[in-house]
């Protein structure tokens, strides 16, 4: 049961978070210029890495913020917490 | 036909016959006080009067301080903790999210009126939540039956605030007193209030509990 | 039974002043407080207490702990019965009732023993090779035999009544969790406490001390139990230490999350005192863990080794030292290592005849001398090669043994009624492997040991690392305690205490023997059991190798080795080593099967805790809930909400109530509790930019005081929610969502705002529960609203359809939206939740008729309004439901690009249509599949399905909404709807709006 | 291949069972094969078997990185059913069920198929409507399915709590009588033995680390036991599909998740059919050895660790005891996990790929075991003919580009 390091609330039990899947998938700027295959690549296709994997979590039952961590999908070791733009984490 | 699964402590209010001109408020947790369990002082549960609660969202700390300082005397804080004084108490829940509990309705209304000329998004959520108080020698054990955060007196001292899960209900827990087992304020959404109240009583059965009488609804 | 004649010593665990009577298989016995059911039974001798799974041969108690394969019993009866408990783990209490399992008609006379005689026909995996006849519909044979196989298998019975006991969960946090309170664990806990840590020490036994409880060990020259007592006292005085005995640590998960089950109310027998839980499930988050779980003794295998009276050597010592019980007079101990000598000395000093067969050529001279001095006969270089007897041991055979366990001499017959076998030690490293770490093979100790897991915050100490000496256990324990404290961030200078154990001066390593193969002429033939519970013999392992089921996992699954309730704690290593001998692979290369939680079985109730019955799931109630309950409401579950489905007047059926409610809204005025609909408060300058991205239509032109309907889609273009959003101020909007999606839509907005458009200045706050919402709908709704004391102008000009007004209603600040799902003139009054009940009662008193969700669904369906989740199922676009008008051509929005894809753009997708049954009185079945030809062969060409179907009091006919392939172009066609009894209903395709097509009433 | 039967069992008993042949050989891999199947689970072995049995292609190797049947085939809850909503799903799962019904005699290996019925419970209005639609669509596709009242449910499963006053009362259920359970290991071993008898080489402990292409066409597979050439390569590696796709230079619409399952201690017969519930999220059946076999949903996060979080076990257990209060004192014996590959529409991919001669069979998610024979049969056809069979053409990789998804998630459980 993961103990996830929320950048704003500190370490919290996995049950307080929801999973956001692969990180750094950016919505294309003008979708109408994309081919169907390129659009499908954004909507459906994923890397699904075996090993160190950058993923998104949201602290649903805590501060409600989204953030990213890097987790090894074979050992579940995790760290390297980074936040999205807009709001900086204060020093605890 | 009352569904059997409903074993609630509630007073049923049949449609009263009067043609009331002015509406009167009601509270989900209104019922008489009762002692029960071998040692009634282990866990004391009581209900706070209806809240005057404002949800504050703001990314500009200066704007928030400006908005709050004069009327409440409280400034924003960076640490997940509560600042309190006789007028109000301010809890930080997230990097751009606070909740202000005014100890008077007038203060809340005053701030709501001032809301338009500030960068702070002020929303009245007074009726969305109900506050329950727990104290007594075994209160930390009762909460630990469902809270996964560490409530040890060193890990969660007075004025600590945490929005977290109590079992499957999202709550905001605040430590209000440290001595004799500690005292905690639990803010829960109105629709879950009765379920959580029953859950807390069931959790306290093992130790013994007292229900304090509800405030004037 | 006659007296407990085998209670020959004073055990340190039992209290002879407190005798306890109990019943086993209907006979009365007596034991003492502190006894386990097993020790109390053994006081009457080693008689059969169970039967093997396959051959149903009689089986006796074999071990003294959680690794017990044989002594499974059914405890108590009725609602409190528990199947498959191990007698070695049941603490004795007064009036305990236990019965043997898996034998018919009785434990001493079991008809299923016929399988033992048929055993040549029942090798491992025989069931894969037979029961295959029966022609095409094969399995006829199998079905015939399956029921008898199911009855023969299965050990205990499930309870027949619900469980009367309570269970609790408790979360806990600590710096250092020490698992196992033997010498190593106690030393570790003491060290961690001295370093100022919050410590939890857990042990599955009732008494603390682990192996030290087995005999007369000494620490620092004094009895070991004195050191145990002193250590416990220092732990109890420390502030943040919790000592949990009778607590089995069952699972170890990521980031050192540990689950452990404590027996609380269970200890002095059912019923547990009413408030106390029977069991408490501890959910511990430990910064660091010290694994001091010790090791399980393993046997070596020889023919007929399953006879009651054959036990593990160390178990005999535990029963003698701990409970004062030696279930035999003439004892034969077979060993491959030093640990059996202390047992031999203890038994001989107690006056029993003891023979010790040590398979090694040169055992330690000091040990041999110490035991021969007290009368033990030592047979050097010999091993047990067979046991005689069926229900009791009545003799054995020993043979000279070569290095690899092969027999080198004719067997010598031995007088014995109790046999102890000690083949070596398997570290109890299961918990360390729960996080995926593979154990490593230690050749000198001939066992698997945990790999170094300090990086994961797990420090192993004591017998679990393969060490045997008491001094090593104490040193490793202390070192692990300090290392764990440092890793947990608690650094304090402390002095290392002086602790010495009374170990052997000249230890000799064990001899690796897995099985003694007794093919010598005159040697006793017989099955040699590797897994005593699942009846897996050495022959079965040879067969698995022969048929190429050679991997350790194939061996386990083909022979069921280690798949019993003991999970192969005494058999796995021997099994894989014997397979290794067949395939010329060392145990290191064979590897082990995966150790999985739980370490020992846990009752389901302990996992559930109090999440049962009324507390199974939260119940969300609206502010007017009490009124609905008191006034005949039937409820439906909508996510966690309870929503009034309909209000039944006394004597009314559901259909009559719904019809009455529908007519009340169409002809008069009805009120509905809409508080469960999601309401999201939006503030900030960029709200329009957000709405334009999440909704399919444009929002730039919405004026303050106006409202607009919106469809929300995912990136695949499919509808997932809808609702009305109103503008209350320049930068202040309120968005409503369906009840089920309230949290999902708020999360959807937050996800996009935070991860994709962080510079968009919008704050979204849920106000769903801050406001009670009452819908007032019907032709006389305006009159009712006007009758209320309010400063709002209710006239149609001042307050037209799709607008919002704020003001006071009966003295309370309110927001009122003119939106209509019923198709009538309709107001949604939102006021602070505390006033919801009072307003509702005031409206009822003024003659408004409460209506439920079912009536609302008839009303909206008559209007052809879709219901997200019923007309849509995640595969429906706005165009499919005829709402192309709501899809902006110009702006981009989430999902728009998907509409240009080949399959999404095709014209013959399934479209929303109305259906009127040809026979007006039929209500078409919801979910009914639509076909053109009702007589075609299956699989039939199905063209769509009925999404909503009701009786319309206004049309006086059944009517339905449906999704039909190419439906938009099939208006007027007649189609068929299949029914479950084979025939079909006929219906005509019509426009989906059945009532008030011009929407005049709504705008009136 | 020596036939298995009661007679061969008796005959071999006389010689102490020392003459049974190997169930399958462990040959040294050859330099080249016509077809290489990567993945020695149920789907891979079935594909090899049907390539030989149906299409006469026997110069085939099955490469398995560990031991055959060691992946999801050996970790599922062994449930078999074909009660799927969409026509395309119903077709392939029904084909699978029909193949299962004769598999024991076809493979001459008892897979212990027990068609004891699969029951799906409904607990609220939304469930009842969803159930009605599913049962009618299933019947329209010629598959057996019926609707039960609470009284009929109680009669079939006495251990179930059908009282009205529960938090989520049981309002009704659908039942597929031909559904049931089978011994999962036996399915893998039966196909392995059958394929081996046709001359297929089953190579265990042989991990594929590279897929070579020449001119856009697959040419060679690189393994821990050296390189092996092949004209066609079929990939059936379930949770590792993305890893193999990456070797071939393209991505898949797949995420791999832990799927946990657990068993109780063995009990005397107490549950005679498979009971499933979405709202009170759990499903359970009783194995022939007496264990209650329990499962529910996946862990939310991506993982290849074959284990998941404890809270998933806790919530499954609360759901199980809510449905069966008498099981509260039965004990949990073992929990474990597999790696399931989930597509956005919860339907499989049985398709050609951008690389010529390379075919992928994945995306079965939590429904792989029940699909084993049908998947192997269709995949064999696709490889042999270099063209998908009509039964699996809808499950192409391109459907994610055209938008023709087959959404078996059903209505996104949204209540009005």
mmCIF file of N, CA, C and O in Angstrom, chain C residues 118-169:
data_model
loop_
_atom_site.group_PDB
_atom_site.id
_atom_site.type_symbol
_atom_site.label_atom_id
_atom_site.label_comp_id
_atom_site.label_asym_id
_atom_site.label_seq_id
_atom_site.Cartn_x
_atom_site.Cartn_y
_atom_site.Cartn_z
ATOM 1 N N UNK C 118 -6.798 -47.866 -3.076
ATOM 2 C CA UNK C 118 -6.875 -47.643 -4.542
ATOM 3 C C UNK C 118 -5.702 -46.775 -5.006
ATOM 4 O O UNK C 118 -5.647 -46.378 -6.175
ATOM 5 N N UNK C 119 -4.748 -46.485 -4.102
ATOM 6 C CA UNK C 119 -3.737 -45.468 -4.428
ATOM 7 C C UNK C 119 -2.967 -45.759 -5.716
ATOM 8 O O UNK C 119 -2.599 -44.821 -6.429
ATOM 9 N N UNK C 120 -2.746 -47.038 -6.090
ATOM 10 C CA UNK C 120 -2.059 -47.233 -7.390
ATOM 11 C C UNK C 120 -2.815 -46.566 -8.546
ATOM 12 O O UNK C 120 -2.216 -46.132 -9.529
ATOM 13 N N UNK C 121 -4.145 -46.445 -8.394
ATOM 14 C CA UNK C 121 -4.931 -45.829 -9.492
ATOM 15 C C UNK C 121 -4.992 -44.307 -9.324
ATOM 16 O O UNK C 121 -5.557 -43.608 -10.157
ATOM 17 N N UNK C 122 -4.450 -43.810 -8.198
ATOM 18 C CA UNK C 122 -4.609 -42.371 -7.898
ATOM 19 C C UNK C 122 -3.258 -41.672 -7.760
ATOM 20 O O UNK C 122 -2.978 -41.053 -6.739
ATOM 21 N N UNK C 123 -2.365 -41.799 -8.774
ATOM 22 C CA UNK C 123 -1.096 -41.054 -8.664
ATOM 23 C C UNK C 123 -1.369 -39.553 -8.740
ATOM 24 O O UNK C 123 -2.503 -39.136 -8.979
ATOM 25 N N UNK C 124 -0.298 -38.743 -8.573
ATOM 26 C CA UNK C 124 -0.475 -37.280 -8.687
ATOM 27 C C UNK C 124 -1.119 -36.961 -10.036
ATOM 28 O O UNK C 124 -0.781 -37.583 -11.052
ATOM 29 N N UNK C 125 -2.065 -36.026 -10.040
ATOM 30 C CA UNK C 125 -2.663 -35.546 -11.290
ATOM 31 C C UNK C 125 -3.474 -36.594 -12.023
ATOM 32 O O UNK C 125 -3.722 -36.447 -13.224
ATOM 33 N N UNK C 126 -3.954 -37.647 -11.311
ATOM 34 C CA UNK C 126 -4.710 -38.704 -12.025
ATOM 35 C C UNK C 126 -5.969 -38.122 -12.674
ATOM 36 O O UNK C 126 -6.402 -38.526 -13.736
ATOM 37 N N UNK C 127 -6.539 -37.086 -12.025
ATOM 38 C CA UNK C 127 -7.826 -36.558 -12.517
ATOM 39 C C UNK C 127 -7.663 -35.869 -13.892
ATOM 40 O O UNK C 127 -8.637 -35.675 -14.598
ATOM 41 N N UNK C 128 -6.378 -35.524 -14.267
ATOM 42 C CA UNK C 128 -6.213 -34.955 -15.615
ATOM 43 C C UNK C 128 -6.285 -36.058 -16.673
ATOM 44 O O UNK C 128 -6.482 -35.796 -17.855
ATOM 45 N N UNK C 129 -6.079 -37.295 -16.236
ATOM 46 C CA UNK C 129 -5.924 -38.393 -17.201
ATOM 47 C C UNK C 129 -7.204 -39.218 -17.349
ATOM 48 O O UNK C 129 -7.251 -40.156 -18.126
ATOM 49 N N UNK C 130 -8.271 -38.838 -16.582
ATOM 50 C CA UNK C 130 -9.438 -39.719 -16.650
ATOM 51 C C UNK C 130 -10.717 -38.891 -16.570
ATOM 52 O O UNK C 130 -10.660 -37.658 -16.716
ATOM 53 N N UNK C 131 -11.848 -39.560 -16.400
ATOM 54 C CA UNK C 131 -13.188 -38.929 -16.423
ATOM 55 C C UNK C 131 -13.422 -38.215 -17.759
ATOM 56 O O UNK C 131 -14.010 -37.137 -17.804
ATOM 57 N N UNK C 132 -12.914 -38.830 -18.868
ATOM 58 C CA UNK C 132 -12.976 -38.069 -20.134
ATOM 59 C C UNK C 132 -13.915 -38.720 -21.129
ATOM 60 O O UNK C 132 -14.135 -38.189 -22.215
ATOM 61 N N UNK C 133 -14.487 -39.825 -20.772
ATOM 62 C CA UNK C 133 -15.360 -40.498 -21.749
ATOM 63 C C UNK C 133 -16.639 -39.704 -21.935
ATOM 64 O O UNK C 133 -16.747 -38.552 -21.489
ATOM 65 N N UNK C 134 -17.627 -40.311 -22.614
ATOM 66 C CA UNK C 134 -18.947 -39.669 -22.694
ATOM 67 C C UNK C 134 -19.160 -38.952 -24.015
ATOM 68 O O UNK C 134 -19.997 -38.086 -24.120
ATOM 69 N N UNK C 135 -18.393 -39.303 -25.055
ATOM 70 C CA UNK C 135 -18.717 -38.802 -26.402
ATOM 71 C C UNK C 135 -18.587 -37.287 -26.481
ATOM 72 O O UNK C 135 -17.827 -36.666 -25.743
ATOM 73 N N UNK C 136 -19.387 -36.700 -27.386
ATOM 74 C CA UNK C 136 -19.163 -35.280 -27.744
ATOM 75 C C UNK C 136 -19.374 -34.409 -26.506
ATOM 76 O O UNK C 136 -18.497 -33.668 -26.085
ATOM 77 N N UNK C 137 -20.555 -34.601 -25.882
ATOM 78 C CA UNK C 137 -20.774 -33.722 -24.711
ATOM 79 C C UNK C 137 -19.965 -34.299 -23.564
ATOM 80 O O UNK C 137 -20.493 -34.821 -22.596
ATOM 81 N N UNK C 138 -18.639 -34.210 -23.752
ATOM 82 C CA UNK C 138 -17.783 -34.860 -22.733
ATOM 83 C C UNK C 138 -18.000 -34.185 -21.400
ATOM 84 O O UNK C 138 -18.628 -33.150 -21.291
ATOM 85 N N UNK C 139 -17.386 -34.797 -20.413
ATOM 86 C CA UNK C 139 -17.569 -34.190 -19.101
ATOM 87 C C UNK C 139 -18.754 -34.822 -18.417
ATOM 88 O O UNK C 139 -19.052 -34.538 -17.269
ATOM 89 N N UNK C 140 -19.477 -35.701 -19.158
ATOM 90 C CA UNK C 140 -20.601 -36.363 -18.451
ATOM 91 C C UNK C 140 -19.998 -37.161 -17.286
ATOM 92 O O UNK C 140 -20.466 -37.101 -16.161
ATOM 93 N N UNK C 141 -18.879 -37.921 -17.636
ATOM 94 C CA UNK C 141 -18.221 -38.642 -16.541
ATOM 95 C C UNK C 141 -17.783 -37.646 -15.482
ATOM 96 O O UNK C 141 -17.942 -37.864 -14.267
ATOM 97 N N UNK C 142 -17.193 -36.587 -15.909
ATOM 98 C CA UNK C 142 -16.612 -35.667 -14.930
ATOM 99 C C UNK C 142 -17.701 -35.114 -14.000
ATOM 100 O O UNK C 142 -17.551 -35.068 -12.777
ATOM 101 N N UNK C 143 -18.858 -34.763 -14.592
ATOM 102 C CA UNK C 143 -19.923 -34.191 -13.731
ATOM 103 C C UNK C 143 -20.317 -35.210 -12.670
ATOM 104 O O UNK C 143 -20.510 -34.900 -11.500
ATOM 105 N N UNK C 144 -20.362 -36.519 -13.103
ATOM 106 C CA UNK C 144 -20.761 -37.580 -12.170
ATOM 107 C C UNK C 144 -19.781 -37.621 -10.999
ATOM 108 O O UNK C 144 -20.165 -37.632 -9.828
ATOM 109 N N UNK C 145 -18.459 -37.566 -11.326
ATOM 110 C CA UNK C 145 -17.463 -37.744 -10.237
ATOM 111 C C UNK C 145 -17.198 -36.457 -9.478
ATOM 112 O O UNK C 145 -16.759 -36.459 -8.338
ATOM 113 N N UNK C 146 -17.505 -35.312 -10.159
ATOM 114 C CA UNK C 146 -17.123 -34.036 -9.540
ATOM 115 C C UNK C 146 -17.776 -33.872 -8.157
ATOM 116 O O UNK C 146 -17.116 -33.493 -7.186
ATOM 117 N N UNK C 147 -19.089 -34.205 -8.099
ATOM 118 C CA UNK C 147 -19.770 -33.971 -6.810
ATOM 119 C C UNK C 147 -19.129 -34.843 -5.723
ATOM 120 O O UNK C 147 -18.916 -34.371 -4.597
ATOM 121 N N UNK C 148 -18.723 -36.094 -6.062
ATOM 122 C CA UNK C 148 -18.123 -36.918 -4.982
ATOM 123 C C UNK C 148 -16.730 -36.389 -4.637
ATOM 124 O O UNK C 148 -16.335 -36.367 -3.466
ATOM 125 N N UNK C 149 -15.998 -35.912 -5.632
ATOM 126 C CA UNK C 149 -14.664 -35.350 -5.318
ATOM 127 C C UNK C 149 -14.812 -34.132 -4.420
ATOM 128 O O UNK C 149 -14.087 -33.938 -3.434
ATOM 129 N N UNK C 150 -15.858 -33.290 -4.699
ATOM 130 C CA UNK C 150 -16.046 -32.076 -3.880
ATOM 131 C C UNK C 150 -16.385 -32.462 -2.443
ATOM 132 O O UNK C 150 -15.906 -31.844 -1.485
ATOM 133 N N UNK C 151 -17.175 -33.543 -2.282
ATOM 134 C CA UNK C 151 -17.552 -33.932 -0.900
ATOM 135 C C UNK C 151 -16.341 -34.501 -0.156
ATOM 136 O O UNK C 151 -16.171 -34.258 1.030
ATOM 137 N N UNK C 152 -15.472 -35.202 -0.892
ATOM 138 C CA UNK C 152 -14.318 -35.823 -0.212
ATOM 139 C C UNK C 152 -13.301 -34.755 0.186
ATOM 140 O O UNK C 152 -12.656 -34.860 1.226
ATOM 141 N N UNK C 153 -13.232 -33.713 -0.639
ATOM 142 C CA UNK C 153 -12.209 -32.695 -0.332
ATOM 143 C C UNK C 153 -12.811 -31.697 0.649
ATOM 144 O O UNK C 153 -13.941 -31.836 1.093
ATOM 145 N N UNK C 154 -12.070 -30.673 1.008
ATOM 146 C CA UNK C 154 -12.683 -29.538 1.674
ATOM 147 C C UNK C 154 -12.528 -29.450 3.165
ATOM 148 O O UNK C 154 -12.853 -28.455 3.746
ATOM 149 N N UNK C 155 -12.037 -30.439 3.860
ATOM 150 C CA UNK C 155 -11.864 -30.351 5.331
ATOM 151 C C UNK C 155 -13.136 -29.845 6.008
ATOM 152 O O UNK C 155 -14.190 -30.432 5.893
ATOM 153 N N UNK C 156 -13.120 -28.658 6.670
ATOM 154 C CA UNK C 156 -14.228 -28.190 7.536
ATOM 155 C C UNK C 156 -15.421 -27.669 6.755
ATOM 156 O O UNK C 156 -15.407 -27.553 5.532
ATOM 157 N N UNK C 157 -16.468 -27.334 7.514
ATOM 158 C CA UNK C 157 -17.730 -26.822 6.927
ATOM 159 C C UNK C 157 -17.830 -25.327 7.228
ATOM 160 O O UNK C 157 -17.411 -24.866 8.307
ATOM 161 N N UNK C 158 -18.438 -24.591 6.289
ATOM 162 C CA UNK C 158 -18.693 -23.161 6.532
ATOM 163 C C UNK C 158 -19.789 -23.049 7.591
ATOM 164 O O UNK C 158 -20.629 -23.937 7.726
ATOM 165 N N UNK C 159 -19.764 -21.944 8.372
ATOM 166 C CA UNK C 159 -20.845 -21.737 9.359
ATOM 167 C C UNK C 159 -22.204 -21.689 8.651
ATOM 168 O O UNK C 159 -22.284 -21.378 7.461
ATOM 169 N N UNK C 160 -23.249 -21.996 9.407
ATOM 170 C CA UNK C 160 -24.586 -22.033 8.780
ATOM 171 C C UNK C 160 -25.390 -20.800 9.161
ATOM 172 O O UNK C 160 -26.479 -20.587 8.660
ATOM 173 N N UNK C 161 -24.852 -19.948 10.057
ATOM 174 C CA UNK C 161 -25.631 -18.761 10.479
ATOM 175 C C UNK C 161 -24.684 -17.561 10.457
ATOM 176 O O UNK C 161 -23.460 -17.721 10.552
ATOM 177 N N UNK C 162 -25.260 -16.333 10.340
ATOM 178 C CA UNK C 162 -24.387 -15.133 10.321
ATOM 179 C C UNK C 162 -23.559 -15.035 11.601
ATOM 180 O O UNK C 162 -23.928 -15.563 12.649
ATOM 181 N N UNK C 163 -22.440 -14.362 11.499
ATOM 182 C CA UNK C 163 -21.454 -14.290 12.581
ATOM 183 C C UNK C 163 -21.936 -13.302 13.662
ATOM 184 O O UNK C 163 -22.129 -12.131 13.374
ATOM 185 N N UNK C 164 -22.122 -13.763 14.903
ATOM 186 C CA UNK C 164 -22.623 -12.846 15.948
ATOM 187 C C UNK C 164 -21.537 -11.925 16.492
ATOM 188 O O UNK C 164 -21.843 -10.969 17.203
ATOM 189 N N UNK C 165 -20.259 -12.196 16.156
ATOM 190 C CA UNK C 165 -19.190 -11.437 16.835
ATOM 191 C C UNK C 165 -18.858 -10.152 16.095
ATOM 192 O O UNK C 165 -19.156 -9.983 14.920
ATOM 193 N N UNK C 166 -18.151 -9.248 16.813
ATOM 194 C CA UNK C 166 -17.722 -7.959 16.255
ATOM 195 C C UNK C 166 -16.252 -8.065 15.848
ATOM 196 O O UNK C 166 -15.479 -8.832 16.451
ATOM 197 N N UNK C 167 -15.854 -7.283 14.875
ATOM 198 C CA UNK C 167 -14.449 -7.199 14.449
ATOM 199 C C UNK C 167 -14.092 -5.724 14.329
ATOM 200 O O UNK C 167 -14.942 -4.885 14.030
ATOM 201 N N UNK C 168 -12.844 -5.401 14.592
ATOM 202 C CA UNK C 168 -12.431 -3.994 14.556
ATOM 203 C C UNK C 168 -11.174 -3.849 13.709
ATOM 204 O O UNK C 168 -10.407 -4.799 13.539
ATOM 205 N N UNK C 169 -11.004 -2.610 13.185
ATOM 206 C CA UNK C 169 -9.737 -2.266 12.500
ATOM 207 C C UNK C 169 -9.058 -1.183 13.326
ATOM 208 O O UNK C 169 -9.743 -0.382 13.981
#
